[in-house]
CSV table of C-alpha atoms in Angstrom, one decimal:
chain,number,residue,atom,x,y,z
A,1,MET,CA,75.5,175.4,21.9
A,2,PHE,CA,75.1,173.3,25.1
A,3,GLN,CA,75.6,169.9,23.5
A,4,GLU,CA,79.3,170.6,22.6
A,5,GLY,CA,80.2,170.9,26.3
A,6,ILE,CA,78.3,167.8,27.2
A,7,GLU,CA,80.2,165.7,24.7
A,8,ASP,CA,83.5,166.6,26.4
A,9,GLY,CA,82.5,164.1,29.1
A,10,VAL,CA,80.1,164.6,31.9
A,11,LYS,CA,81.3,163.2,35.2
A,12,LYS,CA,79.6,164.9,38.2
A,13,PHE,CA,76.1,166.4,38.7
A,14,LEU,CA,74.7,168.1,41.7
A,15,VAL,CA,70.9,168.5,41.9
A,16,ILE,CA,69.9,171.2,44.3
A,17,ARG,CA,66.4,171.1,45.7
A,18,ARG,CA,66.0,172.7,49.2
A,19,ASP,CA,62.3,173.2,49.7
A,20,ASN,CA,59.3,171.1,50.7
A,21,ILE,CA,58.6,167.4,50.6
A,22,GLY,CA,56.3,167.5,47.6
A,23,ASP,CA,58.7,169.7,45.7
A,24,LEU,CA,61.5,167.2,46.0
A,25,ILE,CA,59.2,164.3,45.1
A,26,CYS,CA,58.2,166.2,42.0
A,27,THR,CA,61.9,166.4,41.1
A,28,THR,CA,62.5,162.6,41.1
A,29,PRO,CA,61.4,162.2,37.4
A,30,LEU,CA,64.2,164.7,36.5
A,31,ILE,CA,66.7,162.8,38.5
A,32,HIS,CA,65.7,159.4,37.0
A,33,ALA,CA,65.9,160.9,33.4
A,34,LEU,CA,69.3,162.2,34.2
A,35,ARG,CA,70.5,158.8,35.3
A,36,LYS,CA,69.1,157.1,32.2
A,37,GLN,CA,70.9,159.6,30.0
A,38,PHE,CA,74.2,159.5,31.9
A,39,PRO,CA,74.3,156.0,33.5
A,40,GLN,CA,78.0,156.3,34.4
A,41,ALA,CA,77.9,159.8,35.8
A,42,ARG,CA,78.1,160.7,39.5
A,43,ILE,CA,74.8,162.2,40.4
A,44,ASP,CA,74.5,163.7,43.9
A,45,ALA,CA,71.7,165.8,45.5
A,46,LEU,CA,71.8,168.7,47.9
A,47,VAL,CA,68.6,168.9,50.1
A,48,ASN,CA,67.6,169.8,53.6
A,49,SER,CA,67.3,167.6,56.7
A,50,TYR,CA,63.5,167.9,56.5
A,51,ASN,CA,63.0,166.5,53.0
A,52,ARG,CA,66.1,164.2,52.9
A,53,PRO,CA,64.2,160.9,53.5
A,54,VAL,CA,62.4,161.4,50.1
A,55,LEU,CA,65.7,160.2,48.4
A,56,ALA,CA,66.4,157.4,50.8
A,57,GLY,CA,67.2,154.2,48.8
A,58,ASN,CA,66.9,155.9,45.4
A,59,PRO,CA,69.2,154.1,43.0
A,60,ASP,CA,69.5,157.1,40.8
A,61,ILE,CA,71.4,159.0,43.4
A,62,ASP,CA,75.1,158.3,44.3
A,63,GLN,CA,75.1,160.5,47.5
A,64,VAL,CA,72.5,162.7,49.2
A,65,HIS,CA,74.0,165.7,51.0
A,66,HIS,CA,71.8,167.6,53.4
A,67,TYR,CA,72.0,170.6,55.7
A,68,THR,CA,69.7,171.8,58.5
A,69,LYS,CA,67.7,174.9,58.1
A,70,PHE,CA,67.8,177.1,61.2
A,71,LYS,CA,64.0,176.6,61.8
A,72,HIS,CA,64.5,172.8,61.7
A,73,ARG,CA,67.3,172.5,64.2
A,74,GLN,CA,66.8,170.0,66.9
A,75,SER,CA,66.6,170.7,70.7
A,76,GLY,CA,70.0,171.5,72.0
A,77,GLN,CA,71.4,172.3,68.5
A,78,SER,CA,72.6,175.9,68.4
A,79,ALA,CA,72.3,178.2,65.5
A,80,LEU,CA,76.1,178.6,65.5
A,81,GLY,CA,76.6,174.8,65.3
A,82,VAL,CA,74.1,174.6,62.4
A,83,ALA,CA,76.0,177.4,60.6
A,84,LEU,CA,79.4,175.7,61.1
A,85,GLU,CA,78.1,172.3,60.0
A,86,ARG,CA,76.7,173.9,56.8
A,87,ALA,CA,80.0,175.7,56.1
A,88,ARG,CA,81.9,172.4,56.4
A,89,LEU,CA,79.4,170.7,54.0
A,90,TYR,CA,79.8,173.5,51.4
A,91,ALA,CA,83.6,173.1,51.6
A,92,ARG,CA,83.3,169.4,50.9
A,93,LEU,CA,81.0,170.0,48.0
A,94,ARG,CA,83.5,172.5,46.5
A,95,ARG,CA,86.3,170.0,46.8
A,96,THR,CA,84.2,167.5,44.8
A,97,GLY,CA,84.4,169.6,41.7
A,98,TYR,CA,81.0,169.2,40.1
A,99,ASP,CA,80.7,169.6,36.4
A,100,TYR,CA,77.1,170.7,36.6
A,101,ALA,CA,74.9,172.1,39.4
A,102,ILE,CA,71.2,172.0,38.5
A,103,ILE,CA,69.0,174.5,40.4
A,104,ALA,CA,66.0,172.2,40.4
A,105,GLY,CA,63.2,174.7,41.1
A,106,ALA,CA,60.6,176.5,39.1
A,107,GLN,CA,61.2,180.2,38.4
A,108,PHE,CA,64.5,182.1,38.8
A,109,LEU,CA,65.8,181.4,42.3
A,110,PRO,CA,68.5,183.9,43.4
A,111,ARG,CA,69.3,182.3,46.8
A,112,ALA,CA,69.8,178.9,45.3
A,113,LEU,CA,71.9,180.5,42.6
A,114,LYS,CA,74.1,182.2,45.3
A,115,LEU,CA,74.6,178.7,46.8
A,116,ALA,CA,75.4,177.1,43.5
A,117,ARG,CA,78.0,179.7,42.7
A,118,ALA,CA,79.6,179.2,46.1
A,119,LEU,CA,80.1,175.5,45.2
A,120,LYS,CA,82.1,176.5,42.1
A,121,PRO,CA,80.8,174.0,39.5
A,122,ARG,CA,81.9,174.3,35.9
A,123,HIS,CA,78.4,175.0,34.8
A,124,ILE,CA,75.1,176.1,36.4
A,125,ILE,CA,71.8,175.0,34.9
A,126,GLY,CA,68.6,176.8,36.0
A,127,PHE,CA,65.8,179.1,35.1
A,128,THR,CA,66.7,182.7,34.4
A,129,ASN,CA,64.9,186.1,34.7
A,130,PRO,CA,66.1,188.2,31.7
A,131,GLY,CA,65.4,191.3,33.8
A,132,ASP,CA,67.6,190.3,36.6
A,133,PRO,CA,71.4,190.8,36.1
A,134,ARG,CA,72.2,187.9,38.4
A,135,SER,CA,70.8,185.6,35.7
A,136,ARG,CA,74.1,186.0,33.8
A,137,HIS,CA,75.7,183.6,36.3
A,138,ILE,CA,73.6,180.8,35.0
A,139,ASP,CA,75.6,179.8,31.9
A,140,MET,CA,73.1,177.1,30.8
A,141,GLY,CA,69.9,178.9,31.5
A,142,ILE,CA,66.3,178.7,30.4
A,143,PRO,CA,64.3,182.0,30.5
A,144,TYR,CA,61.4,181.2,32.8
A,145,GLU,CA,58.0,181.6,31.2
A,146,LEU,CA,54.8,179.6,31.3
A,147,PRO,CA,53.0,179.7,27.9
A,148,GLN,CA,50.5,177.2,29.4
A,149,PRO,CA,49.8,175.7,32.8
A,150,LEU,CA,52.3,173.0,33.7
A,151,HIS,CA,52.5,170.5,36.5
A,152,GLU,CA,55.4,171.0,38.8
A,153,VAL,CA,56.9,167.8,37.5
A,154,GLU,CA,56.7,169.1,33.9
A,155,ASP,CA,57.9,172.5,34.7
A,156,VAL,CA,61.1,171.4,36.5
A,157,PHE,CA,61.8,168.7,34.0
A,158,ARG,CA,62.4,171.4,31.4
A,159,LEU,CA,65.7,172.1,33.1
A,160,LEU,CA,67.1,169.0,31.4
A,161,ALA,CA,66.8,170.5,27.9
A,162,PRO,CA,70.3,172.0,27.9
A,163,LEU,CA,71.6,168.4,28.5
A,164,GLY,CA,69.8,167.1,25.5
A,165,ILE,CA,67.0,165.5,27.5
A,166,THR,CA,63.5,166.2,26.3
A,167,GLY,CA,60.1,164.5,26.1
A,168,ASP,CA,57.6,163.7,28.8
A,169,PRO,CA,58.7,163.1,32.3
A,170,GLY,CA,58.1,159.7,33.9
A,171,PRO,CA,56.5,158.8,37.2
A,172,MET,CA,57.6,160.1,40.5
A,173,ARG,CA,59.7,157.6,42.5
A,174,LEU,CA,60.0,156.7,46.2
A,175,PHE,CA,61.6,153.6,47.8
A,176,PRO,CA,60.0,152.8,51.1
A,177,ASP,CA,61.9,151.0,53.8
A,178,ARG,CA,60.3,147.5,53.6
A,179,GLN,CA,61.4,146.4,57.1
A,180,LEU,CA,60.0,149.6,58.6
A,181,ALA,CA,56.8,149.1,56.7
A,182,GLU,CA,56.3,145.6,58.1
A,183,GLN,CA,57.0,146.9,61.6
A,184,LEU,CA,54.2,149.5,61.1
A,185,ARG,CA,51.9,146.8,59.7
A,186,GLU,CA,52.5,144.7,62.9
A,187,THR,CA,52.1,147.6,65.4
A,188,SER,CA,49.0,149.0,63.6
A,189,GLY,CA,47.3,145.7,63.0
A,190,LEU,CA,46.9,146.3,59.3
A,191,PRO,CA,46.1,143.0,57.4
A,192,GLU,CA,48.3,141.6,54.7
A,193,SER,CA,45.5,140.3,52.4
A,194,ALA,CA,42.4,142.6,52.9
A,195,PRO,CA,42.1,145.9,50.9
A,196,VAL,CA,43.3,149.0,52.8
A,197,LEU,CA,42.1,152.6,52.2
A,198,GLY,CA,44.5,155.2,53.5
A,199,LEU,CA,43.2,158.5,54.8
A,200,HIS,CA,45.5,161.4,55.8
A,201,ILE,CA,43.3,163.5,58.1
A,202,SER,CA,45.7,166.5,58.4
A,203,ALA,CA,46.4,169.5,56.1
A,204,ARG,CA,48.7,172.4,56.7
A,205,LYS,CA,46.5,175.0,54.9
A,206,PRO,CA,43.2,175.7,56.6
A,207,SER,CA,41.4,175.8,53.2
A,208,ASN,CA,42.5,172.2,52.6
A,209,ARG,CA,41.1,170.7,55.8
A,210,TRP,CA,38.2,168.3,55.7
A,211,PRO,CA,36.2,168.1,58.9
A,212,GLU,CA,36.7,165.0,61.1
A,213,GLN,CA,32.9,164.5,61.1
A,214,ARG,CA,33.2,163.9,57.3
A,215,PHE,CA,36.0,161.4,57.7
A,216,ALA,CA,33.9,159.5,60.2
A,217,GLU,CA,30.8,159.6,57.9
A,218,LEU,CA,32.8,158.4,55.0
A,219,ILE,CA,34.2,155.4,56.8
A,220,LEU,CA,30.8,154.5,58.2
A,221,ALA,CA,29.3,154.7,54.7
A,222,LEU,CA,32.1,152.7,53.1
A,223,HIS,CA,31.9,150.1,55.8
A,224,ARG,CA,28.3,149.5,55.1
A,225,LYS,CA,29.0,149.0,51.4
A,226,TYR,CA,32.4,147.3,51.6
A,227,PRO,CA,32.6,145.4,55.0
A,228,GLN,CA,35.9,143.8,53.9
A,229,LEU,CA,37.7,147.2,53.6
A,230,HIS,CA,40.2,148.3,56.2
A,231,TYR,CA,41.2,151.9,57.0
A,232,ALA,CA,44.7,153.2,57.8
A,233,LEU,CA,44.6,156.6,59.5
A,234,PHE,CA,47.6,159.0,59.0
A,235,TRP,CA,47.9,162.4,60.7
A,236,SER,CA,50.4,165.1,61.6
A,237,PRO,CA,51.7,164.1,65.0
A,238,GLY,CA,51.5,166.5,67.9
A,239,ASP,CA,49.1,168.3,70.2
A,240,GLU,CA,46.5,170.5,68.6
A,241,THR,CA,47.2,173.3,71.1
A,242,ASN,CA,51.0,173.6,70.3
A,243,PRO,CA,51.4,177.2,69.0
A,244,HIS,CA,54.5,176.4,66.9
A,245,HIS,CA,53.8,173.0,65.5
A,246,PRO,CA,50.1,172.0,66.0
A,247,GLY,CA,49.3,168.4,65.3
A,248,ASP,CA,46.2,166.2,65.1
A,249,ASP,CA,46.7,163.7,67.9
A,250,GLN,CA,43.4,164.6,69.5
A,251,LYS,CA,41.5,164.5,66.1
A,252,MET,CA,42.8,161.0,65.5
A,253,GLU,CA,41.8,159.9,69.0
A,254,ARG,CA,38.3,161.2,68.6
A,255,LEU,CA,37.9,159.5,65.2
A,256,VAL,CA,39.1,156.2,66.6
A,257,HIS,CA,36.8,156.4,69.6
A,258,ARG,CA,33.8,157.3,67.4
A,259,LEU,CA,34.5,154.4,65.0
A,260,GLU,CA,35.2,151.9,67.7
A,261,GLY,CA,34.5,148.3,66.5
A,262,LEU,CA,35.3,149.1,62.8
A,263,PRO,CA,38.5,148.0,61.0
A,264,VAL,CA,40.2,151.4,61.6
A,265,HIS,CA,44.0,151.3,62.2
A,266,PRO,CA,45.9,154.4,63.3
A,267,VAL,CA,49.4,154.4,61.9
A,268,ALA,CA,51.7,156.5,64.0
A,269,THR,CA,54.5,158.1,62.0
A,270,ASN,CA,56.7,160.5,63.8
A,271,ARG,CA,59.3,160.6,61.0
A,272,LEU,CA,59.0,161.2,57.2
A,273,GLU,CA,60.5,157.8,56.4
A,274,ALA,CA,57.9,156.1,58.6
A,275,LEU,CA,55.1,158.0,56.8
A,276,ILE,CA,56.4,156.8,53.5
A,277,ALA,CA,56.7,153.2,54.7
A,278,GLY,CA,53.3,153.3,56.3
A,279,MET,CA,51.6,154.7,53.3
A,280,SER,CA,53.1,152.0,51.1
A,281,LEU,CA,50.9,149.5,52.9
A,282,CYS,CA,47.7,151.0,51.5
A,283,ASP,CA,45.9,150.4,48.2
A,284,ARG,CA,44.5,153.9,47.6
A,285,PHE,CA,44.0,157.2,49.3
A,286,VAL,CA,41.7,160.0,50.3
A,287,LEU,CA,43.7,163.1,51.3
A,288,SER,CA,44.2,166.8,50.8
A,289,ASP,CA,46.8,168.6,48.8
A,290,GLY,CA,50.2,168.5,50.5
A,291,GLY,CA,53.3,166.4,50.8
A,292,ALA,CA,51.4,163.3,51.7
A,293,LEU,CA,49.5,163.5,48.4
A,294,HIS,CA,52.7,163.4,46.4
A,295,ILE,CA,54.0,160.5,48.6
A,296,ALA,CA,50.9,158.5,47.6
A,297,ALA,CA,51.3,159.3,43.9
A,298,ALA,CA,55.0,158.4,44.0
A,299,LEU,CA,54.1,155.1,45.6
A,300,ASP,CA,51.8,154.5,42.6
A,301,LYS,CA,48.6,154.7,44.6
A,302,PRO,CA,45.2,155.9,43.1
A,303,VAL,CA,44.2,159.0,44.9
A,304,VAL,CA,41.1,161.1,45.6
A,305,SER,CA,42.6,164.5,46.3
A,306,LEU,CA,40.9,167.4,48.0
A,307,PHE,CA,42.0,170.9,46.9
A,308,GLY,CA,41.1,174.2,48.6
A,309,LYS,CA,43.1,177.3,47.8
A,310,SER,CA,45.8,175.4,45.9
A,311,GLU,CA,46.5,175.2,42.2
A,312,ALA,CA,45.2,171.8,41.2
A,313,SER,CA,46.6,172.0,37.7
A,314,ARG,CA,50.1,172.3,39.1
A,315,TRP,CA,49.9,170.0,42.1
A,316,HIS,CA,47.5,167.2,41.3
A,317,PRO,CA,48.7,163.6,41.8
A,318,TRP,CA,51.2,162.9,39.0
A,319,GLY,CA,51.1,159.7,37.0
A,320,VAL,CA,48.5,157.8,38.8
A,321,PRO,CA,44.7,157.4,38.5
A,322,HIS,CA,43.1,160.2,40.5
A,323,VAL,CA,40.1,162.4,41.0
A,324,VAL,CA,40.5,166.0,42.1
A,325,LEU,CA,37.7,167.5,44.1
A,326,GLN,CA,37.9,171.3,44.4
A,327,PRO,CA,34.7,173.2,45.3
A,328,PRO,CA,33.9,176.6,43.8
A,329,SER,CA,34.4,178.1,47.3
A,330,LEU,CA,38.0,176.8,47.4
A,331,GLU,CA,37.2,175.4,50.8
A,332,VAL,CA,37.7,171.6,51.2
A,333,SER,CA,35.1,171.7,54.1
A,334,ASP,CA,32.5,172.2,51.4
A,335,VAL,CA,33.2,168.8,49.8
A,336,SER,CA,30.5,166.3,50.6
A,337,VAL,CA,30.9,162.7,51.7
A,338,ASP,CA,28.8,161.7,48.7
A,339,GLU,CA,31.3,163.4,46.4
A,340,VAL,CA,34.2,161.6,47.9
A,341,MET,CA,32.2,158.3,47.7
A,342,ASP,CA,31.5,158.8,44.0
A,343,ALA,CA,35.2,159.7,43.4
A,344,LEU,CA,36.4,156.6,45.1
A,345,GLU,CA,34.0,154.5,43.0
A,346,GLY,CA,35.7,155.9,40.0
A,347,LEU,CA,39.1,154.6,41.1
A,348,PRO,CA,40.3,151.1,40.4
A,349,SER,CA,38.9,148.4,42.7
A,350,VAL,CA,37.7,150.4,45.7
A,351,GLY,CA,36.6,147.4,47.7
A,352,HIS,CA,38.7,144.6,46.3
């Protein structure tokens, strides 16, 4: 019953994805498939200021609209100012007159549905909950159920079925700023020709944190075996004693001091676009579950991924060679250096 409306002539899509970095990255295969199916359509996205750089330079998107969450407002930016700015954005989106708003998130999302309805598109596509009367407002809905475990990419991709798009989703897509990448290469001293292993030493969830001692031991062991290999260190910027946004500046400094004389290159990235650009300079990665893991996969990098109390079947690196290490304890601190070494050896060309 959906196809009849589509044949009338699709002109404007709005893809709504307002949550974390990895969630939006996992939505890029959906956006790319939408562009391939409707090459002449206008395809816009509504995201937040935090994850917006994920779509920078993406040729599948005509325009990225973003709003600021109250918890993400900058110093000097009032809550009232943020609310007014958001109201003006929603007014502009209503005037655009979208044919389809796609609530691009797994499960039934009432808050996103409320937003989609406020924008007054002709049709709303999203997952529904048959037991929730609000689902009736999604006129092109898919009852949300998981007969088998799915990756986030696969789960969200199912939302394209009402538009006649089925099959397997493609790879995730990111488009790093090449000029920024070369600036980071110069400031960090990363070589252009030698192989580079990227290591992201931070993790938001305590169960996903690998001790700095293990990172140091891994680099020392790899250096003995692959003396030509260089190491790019990435971390969450900030002071570790900050009660609101603790970072790993001190952890990085201790590692660099401990590994003095080795080809270790801290890559300072205070913005998401810089993290994406910096990670594009590496050949493969060791890192824990989180947004950086999905950045690495979307940049087509082989990954050794460390999982604690996270659902590896749903959040493992999508579409790239990878090894998942998840100990029975669900504590990444229990993963040994030898296990990571063995996993790296299973990835393409570790030292070449």
